[in-house]
Coordinates of C-alpha atoms in Angstrom, one line a residue:
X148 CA -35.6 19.2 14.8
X149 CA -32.5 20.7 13.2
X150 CA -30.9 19.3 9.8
X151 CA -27.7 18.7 8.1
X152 CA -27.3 18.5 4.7
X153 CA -31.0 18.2 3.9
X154 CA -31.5 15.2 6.6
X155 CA -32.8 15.2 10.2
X156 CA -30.4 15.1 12.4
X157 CA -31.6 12.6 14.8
X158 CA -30.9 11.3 17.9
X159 CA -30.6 7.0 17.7
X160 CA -33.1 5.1 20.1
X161 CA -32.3 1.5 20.7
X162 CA -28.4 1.8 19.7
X163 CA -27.7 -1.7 20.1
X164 CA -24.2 -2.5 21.8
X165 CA -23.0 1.0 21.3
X166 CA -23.4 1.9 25.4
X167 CA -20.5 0.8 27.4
X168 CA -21.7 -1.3 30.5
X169 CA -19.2 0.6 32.7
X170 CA -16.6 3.0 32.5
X171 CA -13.7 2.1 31.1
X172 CA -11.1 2.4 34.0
X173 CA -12.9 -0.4 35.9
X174 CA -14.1 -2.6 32.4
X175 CA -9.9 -2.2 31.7
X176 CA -9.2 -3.4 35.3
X177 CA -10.6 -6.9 34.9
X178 CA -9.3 -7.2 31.7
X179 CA -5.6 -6.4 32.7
X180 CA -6.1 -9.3 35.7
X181 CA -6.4 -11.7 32.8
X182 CA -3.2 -13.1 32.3
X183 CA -4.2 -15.9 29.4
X184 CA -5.9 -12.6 27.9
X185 CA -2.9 -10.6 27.3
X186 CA -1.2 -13.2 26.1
X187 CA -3.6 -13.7 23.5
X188 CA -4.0 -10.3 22.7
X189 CA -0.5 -9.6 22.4
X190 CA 0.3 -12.4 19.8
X191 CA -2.2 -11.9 17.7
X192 CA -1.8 -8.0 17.5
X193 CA 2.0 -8.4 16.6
X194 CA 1.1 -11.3 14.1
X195 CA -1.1 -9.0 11.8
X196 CA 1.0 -6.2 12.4
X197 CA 4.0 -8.1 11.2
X198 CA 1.8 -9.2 7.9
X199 CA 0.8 -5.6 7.3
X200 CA 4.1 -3.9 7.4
X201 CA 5.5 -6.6 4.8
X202 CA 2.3 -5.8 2.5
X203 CA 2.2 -1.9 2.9
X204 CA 5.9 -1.8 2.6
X205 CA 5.4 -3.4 -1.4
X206 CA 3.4 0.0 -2.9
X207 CA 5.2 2.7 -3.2
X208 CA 2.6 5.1 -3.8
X209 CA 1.4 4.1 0.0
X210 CA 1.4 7.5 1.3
X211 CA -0.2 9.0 -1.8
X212 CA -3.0 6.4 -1.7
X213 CA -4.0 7.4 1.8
X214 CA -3.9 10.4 0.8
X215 CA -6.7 9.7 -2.0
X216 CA -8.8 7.8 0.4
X217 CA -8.8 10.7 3.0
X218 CA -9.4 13.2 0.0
X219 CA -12.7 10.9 -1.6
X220 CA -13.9 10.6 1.8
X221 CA -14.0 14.1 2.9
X222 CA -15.5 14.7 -0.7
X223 CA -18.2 12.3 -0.3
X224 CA -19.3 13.6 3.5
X225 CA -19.7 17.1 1.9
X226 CA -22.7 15.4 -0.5
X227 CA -23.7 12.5 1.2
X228 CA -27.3 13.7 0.7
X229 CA -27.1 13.4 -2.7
X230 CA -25.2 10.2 -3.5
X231 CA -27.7 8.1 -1.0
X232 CA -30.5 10.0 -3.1
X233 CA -29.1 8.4 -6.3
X234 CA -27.7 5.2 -4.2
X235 CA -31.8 4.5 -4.0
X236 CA -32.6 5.4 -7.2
X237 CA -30.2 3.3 -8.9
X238 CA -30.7 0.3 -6.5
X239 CA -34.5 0.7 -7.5
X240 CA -34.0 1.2 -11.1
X241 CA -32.3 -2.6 -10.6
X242 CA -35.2 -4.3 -8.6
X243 CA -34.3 -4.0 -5.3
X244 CA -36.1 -2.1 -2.4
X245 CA -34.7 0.6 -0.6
X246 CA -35.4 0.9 3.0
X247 CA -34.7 4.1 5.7
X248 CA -33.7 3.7 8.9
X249 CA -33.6 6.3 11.5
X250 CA -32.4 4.4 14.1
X251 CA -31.5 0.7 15.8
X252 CA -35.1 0.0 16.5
X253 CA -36.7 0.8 13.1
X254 CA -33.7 -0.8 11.5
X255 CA -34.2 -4.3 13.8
X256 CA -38.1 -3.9 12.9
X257 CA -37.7 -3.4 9.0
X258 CA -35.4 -6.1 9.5
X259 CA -37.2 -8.7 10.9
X260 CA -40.6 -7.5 9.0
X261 CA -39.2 -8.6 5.8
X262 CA -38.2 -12.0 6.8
X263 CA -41.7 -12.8 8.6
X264 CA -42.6 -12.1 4.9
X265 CA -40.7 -15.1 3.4
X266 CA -42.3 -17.1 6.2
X267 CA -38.6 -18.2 7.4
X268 CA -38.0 -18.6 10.8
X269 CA -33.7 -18.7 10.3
X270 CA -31.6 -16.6 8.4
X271 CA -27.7 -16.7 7.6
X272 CA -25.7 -13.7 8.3
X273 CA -21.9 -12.4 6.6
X274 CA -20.2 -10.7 9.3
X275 CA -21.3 -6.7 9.4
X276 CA -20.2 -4.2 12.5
X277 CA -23.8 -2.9 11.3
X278 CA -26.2 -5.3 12.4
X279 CA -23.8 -5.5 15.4
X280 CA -24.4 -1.6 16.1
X281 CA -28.2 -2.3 16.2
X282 CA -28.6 -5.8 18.2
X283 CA -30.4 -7.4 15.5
X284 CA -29.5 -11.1 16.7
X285 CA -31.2 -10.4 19.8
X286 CA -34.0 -8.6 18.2
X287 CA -34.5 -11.2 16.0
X288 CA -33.9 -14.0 19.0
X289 CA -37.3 -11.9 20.6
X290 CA -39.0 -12.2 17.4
X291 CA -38.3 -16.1 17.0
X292 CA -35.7 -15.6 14.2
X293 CA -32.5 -17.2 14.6
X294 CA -29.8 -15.7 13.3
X295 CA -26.9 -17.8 12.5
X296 CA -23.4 -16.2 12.2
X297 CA -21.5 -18.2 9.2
X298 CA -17.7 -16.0 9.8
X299 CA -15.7 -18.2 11.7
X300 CA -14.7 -16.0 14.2
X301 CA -18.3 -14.6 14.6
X302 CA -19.2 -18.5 14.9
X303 CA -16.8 -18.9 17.4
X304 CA -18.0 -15.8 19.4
X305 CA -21.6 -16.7 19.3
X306 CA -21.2 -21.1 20.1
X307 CA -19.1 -19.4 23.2
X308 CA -22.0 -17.2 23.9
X309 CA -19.7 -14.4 23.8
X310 CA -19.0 -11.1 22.5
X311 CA -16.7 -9.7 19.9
X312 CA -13.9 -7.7 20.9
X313 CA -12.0 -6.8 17.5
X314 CA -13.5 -5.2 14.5
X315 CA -11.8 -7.6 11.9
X316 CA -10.8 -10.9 14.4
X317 CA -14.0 -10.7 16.8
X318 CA -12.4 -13.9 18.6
X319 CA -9.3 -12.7 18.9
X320 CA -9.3 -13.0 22.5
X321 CA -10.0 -16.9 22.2
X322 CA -6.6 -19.2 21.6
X323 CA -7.0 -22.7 19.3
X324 CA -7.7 -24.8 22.7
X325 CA -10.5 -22.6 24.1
X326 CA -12.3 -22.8 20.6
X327 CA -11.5 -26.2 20.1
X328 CA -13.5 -26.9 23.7
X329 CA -16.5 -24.4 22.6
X330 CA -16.9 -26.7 19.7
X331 CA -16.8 -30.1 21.2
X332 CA -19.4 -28.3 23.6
X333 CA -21.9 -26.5 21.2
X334 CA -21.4 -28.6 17.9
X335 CA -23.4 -31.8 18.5
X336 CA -21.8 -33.5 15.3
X337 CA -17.9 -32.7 16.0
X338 CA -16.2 -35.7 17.0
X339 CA -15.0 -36.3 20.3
X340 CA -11.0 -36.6 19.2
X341 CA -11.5 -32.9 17.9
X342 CA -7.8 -31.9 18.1
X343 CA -6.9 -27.3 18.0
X344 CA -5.1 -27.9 15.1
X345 CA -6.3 -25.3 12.7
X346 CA -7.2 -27.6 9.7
X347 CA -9.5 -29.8 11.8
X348 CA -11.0 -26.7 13.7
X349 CA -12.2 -25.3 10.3
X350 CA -12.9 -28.4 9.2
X351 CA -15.3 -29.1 11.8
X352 CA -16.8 -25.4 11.1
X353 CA -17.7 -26.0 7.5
X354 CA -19.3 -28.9 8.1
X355 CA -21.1 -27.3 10.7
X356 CA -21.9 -24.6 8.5
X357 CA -23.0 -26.1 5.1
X358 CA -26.4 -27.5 6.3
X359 CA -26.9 -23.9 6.9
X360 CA -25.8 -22.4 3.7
X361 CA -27.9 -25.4 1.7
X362 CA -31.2 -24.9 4.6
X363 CA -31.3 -21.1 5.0
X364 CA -33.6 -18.7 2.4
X365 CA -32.8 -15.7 3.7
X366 CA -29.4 -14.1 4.1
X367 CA -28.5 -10.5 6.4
X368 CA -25.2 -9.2 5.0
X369 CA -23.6 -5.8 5.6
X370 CA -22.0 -4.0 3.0
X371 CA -18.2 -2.5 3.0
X372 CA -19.0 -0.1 0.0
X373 CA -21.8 0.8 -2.0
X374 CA -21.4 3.0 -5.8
X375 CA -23.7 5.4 -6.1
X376 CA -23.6 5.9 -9.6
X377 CA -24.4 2.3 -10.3
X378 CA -26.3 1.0 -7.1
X379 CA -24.0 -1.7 -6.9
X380 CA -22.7 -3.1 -3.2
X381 CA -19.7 -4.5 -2.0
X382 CA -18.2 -7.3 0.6
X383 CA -15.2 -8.3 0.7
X384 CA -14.2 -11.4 2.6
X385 CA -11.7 -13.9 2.8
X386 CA -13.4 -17.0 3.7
X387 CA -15.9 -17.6 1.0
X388 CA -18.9 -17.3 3.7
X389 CA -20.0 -14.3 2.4
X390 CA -20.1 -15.7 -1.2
X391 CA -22.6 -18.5 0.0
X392 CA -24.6 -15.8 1.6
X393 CA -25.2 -14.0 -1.1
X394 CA -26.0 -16.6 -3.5
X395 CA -27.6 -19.1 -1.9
X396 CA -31.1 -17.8 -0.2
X397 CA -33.7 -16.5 -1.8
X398 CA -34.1 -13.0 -0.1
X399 CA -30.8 -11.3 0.7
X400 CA -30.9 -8.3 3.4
X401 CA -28.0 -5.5 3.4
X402 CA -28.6 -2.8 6.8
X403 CA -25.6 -0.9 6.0
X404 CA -24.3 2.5 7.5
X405 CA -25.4 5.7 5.3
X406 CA -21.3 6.4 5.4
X407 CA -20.1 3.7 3.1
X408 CA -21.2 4.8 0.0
X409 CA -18.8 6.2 -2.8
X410 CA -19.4 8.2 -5.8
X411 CA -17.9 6.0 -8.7
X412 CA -16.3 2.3 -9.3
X413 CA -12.9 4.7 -9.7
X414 CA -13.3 5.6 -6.0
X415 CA -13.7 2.5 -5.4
X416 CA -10.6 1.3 -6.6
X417 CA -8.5 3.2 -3.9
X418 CA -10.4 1.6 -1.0
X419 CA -9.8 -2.1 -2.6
X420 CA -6.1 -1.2 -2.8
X421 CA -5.9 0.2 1.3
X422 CA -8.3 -2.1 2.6
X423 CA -7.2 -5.7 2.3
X424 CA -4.1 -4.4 3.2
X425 CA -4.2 -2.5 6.2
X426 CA -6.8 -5.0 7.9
X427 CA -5.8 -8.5 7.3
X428 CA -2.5 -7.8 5.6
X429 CA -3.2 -9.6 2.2
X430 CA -2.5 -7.5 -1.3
X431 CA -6.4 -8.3 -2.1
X432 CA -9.1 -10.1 -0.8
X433 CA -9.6 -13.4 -1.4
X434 CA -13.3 -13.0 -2.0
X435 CA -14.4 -9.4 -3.1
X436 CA -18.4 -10.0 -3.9
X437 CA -20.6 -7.3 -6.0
X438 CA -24.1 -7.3 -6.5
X439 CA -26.5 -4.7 -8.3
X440 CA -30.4 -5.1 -7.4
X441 CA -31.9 -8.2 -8.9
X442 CA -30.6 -10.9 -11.8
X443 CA -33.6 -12.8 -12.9
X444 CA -32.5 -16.6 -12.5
X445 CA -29.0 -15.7 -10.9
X446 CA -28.8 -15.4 -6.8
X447 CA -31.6 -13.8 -4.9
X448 CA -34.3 -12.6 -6.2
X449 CA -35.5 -10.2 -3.5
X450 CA -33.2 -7.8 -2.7
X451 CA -33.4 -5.3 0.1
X452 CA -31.0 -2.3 1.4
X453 CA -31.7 -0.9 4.7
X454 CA -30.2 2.4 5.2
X455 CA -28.9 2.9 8.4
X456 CA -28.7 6.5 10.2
X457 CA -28.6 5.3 14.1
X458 CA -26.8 9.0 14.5
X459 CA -25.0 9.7 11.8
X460 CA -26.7 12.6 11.1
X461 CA -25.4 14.0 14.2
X462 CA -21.8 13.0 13.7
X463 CA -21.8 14.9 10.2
X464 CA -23.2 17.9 12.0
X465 CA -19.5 18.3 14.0
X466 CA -17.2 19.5 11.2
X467 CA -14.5 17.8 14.1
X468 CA -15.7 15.2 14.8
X469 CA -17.3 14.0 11.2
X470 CA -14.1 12.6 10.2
X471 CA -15.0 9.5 12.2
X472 CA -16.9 8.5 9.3
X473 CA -14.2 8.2 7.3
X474 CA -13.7 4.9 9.0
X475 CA -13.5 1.7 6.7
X476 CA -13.3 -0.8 9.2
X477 CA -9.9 -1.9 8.5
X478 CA -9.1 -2.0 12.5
X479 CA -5.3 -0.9 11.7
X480 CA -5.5 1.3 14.8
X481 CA -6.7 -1.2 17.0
X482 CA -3.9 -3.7 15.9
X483 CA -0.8 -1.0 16.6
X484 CA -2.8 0.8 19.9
X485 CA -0.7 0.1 23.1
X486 CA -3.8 0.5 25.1
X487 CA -6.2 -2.1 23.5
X488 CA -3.3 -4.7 22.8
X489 CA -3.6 -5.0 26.7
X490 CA -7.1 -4.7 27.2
X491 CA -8.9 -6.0 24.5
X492 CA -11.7 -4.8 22.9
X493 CA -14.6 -6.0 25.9
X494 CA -13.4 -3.2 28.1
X495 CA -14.3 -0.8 25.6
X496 CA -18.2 -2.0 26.4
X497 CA -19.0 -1.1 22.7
X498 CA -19.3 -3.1 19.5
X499 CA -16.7 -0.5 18.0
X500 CA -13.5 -1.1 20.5
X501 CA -9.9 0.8 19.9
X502 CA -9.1 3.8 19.1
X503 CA -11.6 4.2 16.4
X504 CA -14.4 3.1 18.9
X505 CA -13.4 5.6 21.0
X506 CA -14.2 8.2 18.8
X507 CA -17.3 6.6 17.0
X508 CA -19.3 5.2 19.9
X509 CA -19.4 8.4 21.9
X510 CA -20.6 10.8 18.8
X511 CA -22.6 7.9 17.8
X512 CA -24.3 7.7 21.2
X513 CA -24.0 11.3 22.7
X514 CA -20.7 11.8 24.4
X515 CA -22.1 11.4 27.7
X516 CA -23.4 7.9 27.5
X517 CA -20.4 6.8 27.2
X518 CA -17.9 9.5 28.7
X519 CA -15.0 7.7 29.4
X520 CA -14.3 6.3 25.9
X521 CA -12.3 9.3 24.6
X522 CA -10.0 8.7 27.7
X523 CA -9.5 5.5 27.0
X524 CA -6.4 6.2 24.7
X525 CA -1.8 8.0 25.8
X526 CA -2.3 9.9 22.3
X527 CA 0.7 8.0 21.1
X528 CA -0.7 9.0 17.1
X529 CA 0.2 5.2 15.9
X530 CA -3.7 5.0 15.2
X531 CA -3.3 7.9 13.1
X532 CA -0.1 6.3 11.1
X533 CA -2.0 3.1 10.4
X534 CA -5.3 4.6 9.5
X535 CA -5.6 3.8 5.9
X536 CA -7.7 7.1 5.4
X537 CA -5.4 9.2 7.9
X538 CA -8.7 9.8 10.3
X539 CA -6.6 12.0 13.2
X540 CA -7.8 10.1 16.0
X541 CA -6.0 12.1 18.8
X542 CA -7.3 15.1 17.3
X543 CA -10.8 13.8 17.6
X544 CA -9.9 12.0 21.0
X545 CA -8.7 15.6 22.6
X546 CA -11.9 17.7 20.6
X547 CA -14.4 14.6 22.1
X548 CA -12.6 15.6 25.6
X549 CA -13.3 18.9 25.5
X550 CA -16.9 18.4 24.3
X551 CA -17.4 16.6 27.9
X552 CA -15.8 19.3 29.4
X553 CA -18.2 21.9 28.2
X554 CA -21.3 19.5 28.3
X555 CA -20.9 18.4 31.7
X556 CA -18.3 20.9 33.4
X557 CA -15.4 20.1 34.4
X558 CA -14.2 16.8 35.9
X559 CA -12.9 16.3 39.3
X560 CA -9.2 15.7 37.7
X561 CA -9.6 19.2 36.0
X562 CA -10.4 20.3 39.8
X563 CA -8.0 19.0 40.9
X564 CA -5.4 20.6 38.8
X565 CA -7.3 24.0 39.3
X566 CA -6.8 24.4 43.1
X567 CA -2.8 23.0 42.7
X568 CA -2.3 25.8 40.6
X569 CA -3.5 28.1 43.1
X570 CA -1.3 26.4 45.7
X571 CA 2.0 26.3 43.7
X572 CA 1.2 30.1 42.3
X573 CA 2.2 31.5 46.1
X574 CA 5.1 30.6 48.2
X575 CA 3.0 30.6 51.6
X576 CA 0.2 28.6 50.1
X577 CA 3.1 26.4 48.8
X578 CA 4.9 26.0 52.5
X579 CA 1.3 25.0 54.2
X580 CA 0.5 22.8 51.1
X581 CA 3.2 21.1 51.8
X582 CA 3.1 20.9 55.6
X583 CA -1.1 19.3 55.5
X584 CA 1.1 17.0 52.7
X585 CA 2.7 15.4 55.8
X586 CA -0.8 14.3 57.6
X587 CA -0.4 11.5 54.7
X588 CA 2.1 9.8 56.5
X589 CA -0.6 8.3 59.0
X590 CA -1.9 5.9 56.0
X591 CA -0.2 3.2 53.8
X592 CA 2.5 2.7 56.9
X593 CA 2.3 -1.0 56.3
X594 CA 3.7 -0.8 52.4
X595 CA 4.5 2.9 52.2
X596 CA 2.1 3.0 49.6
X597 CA -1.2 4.6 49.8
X598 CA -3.7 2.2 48.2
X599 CA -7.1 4.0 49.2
X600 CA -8.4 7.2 50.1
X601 CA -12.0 8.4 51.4
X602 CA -14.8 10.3 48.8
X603 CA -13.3 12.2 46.3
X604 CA -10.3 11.2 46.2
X605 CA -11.1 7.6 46.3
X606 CA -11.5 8.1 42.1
X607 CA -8.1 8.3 41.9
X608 CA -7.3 5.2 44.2
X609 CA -9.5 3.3 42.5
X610 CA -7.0 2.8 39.5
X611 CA -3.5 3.9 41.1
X612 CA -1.6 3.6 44.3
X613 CA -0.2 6.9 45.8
X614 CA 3.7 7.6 47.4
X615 CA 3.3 7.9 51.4
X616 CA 4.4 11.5 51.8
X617 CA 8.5 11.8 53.1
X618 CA 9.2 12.4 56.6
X619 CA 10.5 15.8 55.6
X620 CA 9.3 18.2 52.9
X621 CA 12.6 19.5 50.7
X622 CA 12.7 22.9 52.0
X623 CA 13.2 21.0 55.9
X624 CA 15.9 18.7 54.3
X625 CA 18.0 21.4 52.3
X626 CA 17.8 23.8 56.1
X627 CA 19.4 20.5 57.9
X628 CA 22.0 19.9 55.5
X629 CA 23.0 24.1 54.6
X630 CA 21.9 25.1 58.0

């Protein structure tokens, strides 16, 4: 087994919602058919936009801050070793526990070992792309544990039995009358004049919610930062959910990505300033929650961080490709990307959706398990003007490209290009290119469109509709006309 920075580079079993269920081109398709979708989609992406451009527009310094982020994270990838070394220590010196993870299905099992502990048999969860990554719901669903999602939006996902589709907004698919009807369906105590006005939807939510909060002794948070030199965590918020969630229960649980730690509480001042900002479009959070190990008679009093790897270790091995990390789930790139404004994030078939999933999910996974992911993107670079960190997604997107490339030869598109080189390189070839062109004309005479061709070619039919070939080549046409 090789190693990176002192650590086992290690390849993640049990990875959760990270494989796509099908390529993109065809998870896109279905999506684009979705007309209600789009709209959705579309309103919502220009509405935080909007917000954040007002916001970002306010510091001066913008450019310079991202600057710092990029800088502190690049910094902190170099030691990561180190700083998760004296992440535990300090956490432990604090009375909490420190738990490593290798992967989804020792994370889930940690997991759901410590709350058979407490003897609870329900827990309360803050919103975290972590436990996402791994599938713990489910794995806690097969171990008679329910998990109930207190983030409004992750509510909303899981009453609809659904599945997120935005790193920040996981329901930003849904409009105020589809969730108004998930409640009156899944909320037995809404009342039956339940209107989509946004007051009475949350409303009915916290109500929903509190015998939860006041019920629950166990809580499963994520964690947006963690300071090494003082083991404390951080989650910021802007509902108050999280708060409850970390005061309430007994037993709090944090599984939280080995990335997300920083060196000091000055480091973590530049990420308070670019985050709140570049994801919901707020100058700060409304709820920005720190905790370090255990206060006798304040909050839990069994704490436990769960270290998550799940293939990080792998991603910090590519001196490319690491820069993924850098990712502070702001989902900036996802709100300006052209592509996922139109296809939402379910036809990315990953928990990380946009441009950032694109370049996460596959390094996460292995590039081949989910191949198409790094295609799924024009390299227009507005992911890379929003990023808050400045991660160079179409650099990554064009390095994870050629990575498949190399792993898996080349693709039939690559083929393709390949043999009409040769043709186009020789005037003859060129000539009877263009004559066996002209057997096109016996398909798509109904619409003058060619809508399918047979095996291979049917890959690029499958997505796209082809120009019947002319009746004459140009060569023909400029001999009738200049004799």
């Amino acid at each position: 087994m090789s190693t990176f920075l002192g650590m086992p580079v290690v390849a993640p079993r049990g990875v959760g919602q990270l494989r796509g269920d099908e390529p993109f081109p065809a998870a896109a398709r279905t999506a684009l058919a979705n007309e209600q979708l789009r709209r959705n989609l579309g309103h919502a992406t220009r509405t935080i936009r909007a917000k954040r451009a007002a916001v970002v527009d306010e510091v001066p310094d913008w450019e310079q801050l991202r600057l710092a982020g990029e800088a502190l994270k690049a910094a902190t990838m170099a030691r990561l070793d180190t700083l998760l070394v004296q992440l535990e220590e300090q956490v432990t010196a604090r009375g909490g526990t420190v738990h490593w993870a290798r992967d989804a299905v020792e994370a889930n099992r940690i997991v759901a070992d410590l709350i058979r502990r407490t003897g609870a048999d329900e827990v309360v969860k803050i919103k975290s792309m972590a436990t996402q990554e791994i599938g713990l719901n489910e794995a806690l669903e097969a171990e008679g544990i329910a998990a109930w999602e207190t983030d409004l939006a992750e509510l909303i996902v899981q009453l609809g039995h659904d599945r997120p589709s935005h790193i920040l907004v996981p329901a930003i698919h849904r409009n105020r009358t589809e969730i108004r009807d998930i409640f009156l369906r899944e909320m037995p105590s809404v009342p039956a004049d339940l209107t989509d006005e946004p007051r009475q939807l949350a409303m009915a939510a916290r109500e929903h919610l509190r015998r939860k909060f006041l019920s629950a002794r166990v809580a499963v948070s994520g964690a947006n930062f963690a300071v090494a030199e003082t083991g404390t965590l951080a989650v910021v918020e802007s509902e108050g959910n999280g708060r409850m969630c970390l005061t309430l229960p007994q037993t709090l649980i944090t599984v939280m990505g080995i990335e997300k730690v920083v060196p000091t509480w000055t480091d973590l001042e530049v990420f308070l300033q670019l985050l709140p900002r570049s994801s919901t479009g707020e100058r700060m959070n409304p709820y920005t929650s720190l905790w370090t190990g255990v206060t006798p008679g304040d909050g839990p009093q069994e704490f436990h961080l769960v270290l998550l790897d799940n293939g990080r270790t792998a991603v910090l091995a590519d001196e490319i490709g690491r820069s993924a990390l850098h990712c502070i789930r702001c989902s900036a790139c996802l709100n300006v990307c052209p592509v996922y404004e139109r296809t939402g994030g379910h036809a990315y078939g990953s928990v990380y959706p946009g441009p950032i999933g694109a370049v996460l999910s596959p390094q996460l996974t292995g590039v081949e398990e989910n191949a198409s992911l790094p295609y799924a993107s024009s390299l227009c670079g507005a992911c890379f003007d929003a990023c808050p960190v400045r991660i160079d997604i179409p650099s990554l997107l064009v390095h994870l490209r050629a990575r498949h490339v190399e792993e898996h030869g080349p693709s039939a598109e690559a083929i393709s290009m390949a043999a009409a080189s040769w043709v186009m390189a020789d005037p003859g070839r060129f000539r009877g290119g263009e004559r066996l062109m002209r057997l096109g004309r016996l398909l798509g005479r109904r619409r003058d469109r060619i809508a399918a061709l047979p095996p291979p070619l049917s890959a690029w039919t499958a997505s796209r509709d082809l120009p019947r070939p002319p009746a004459q080549t140009f060569r023909e046409w400029w001999r009738s006309r200049n004799g």
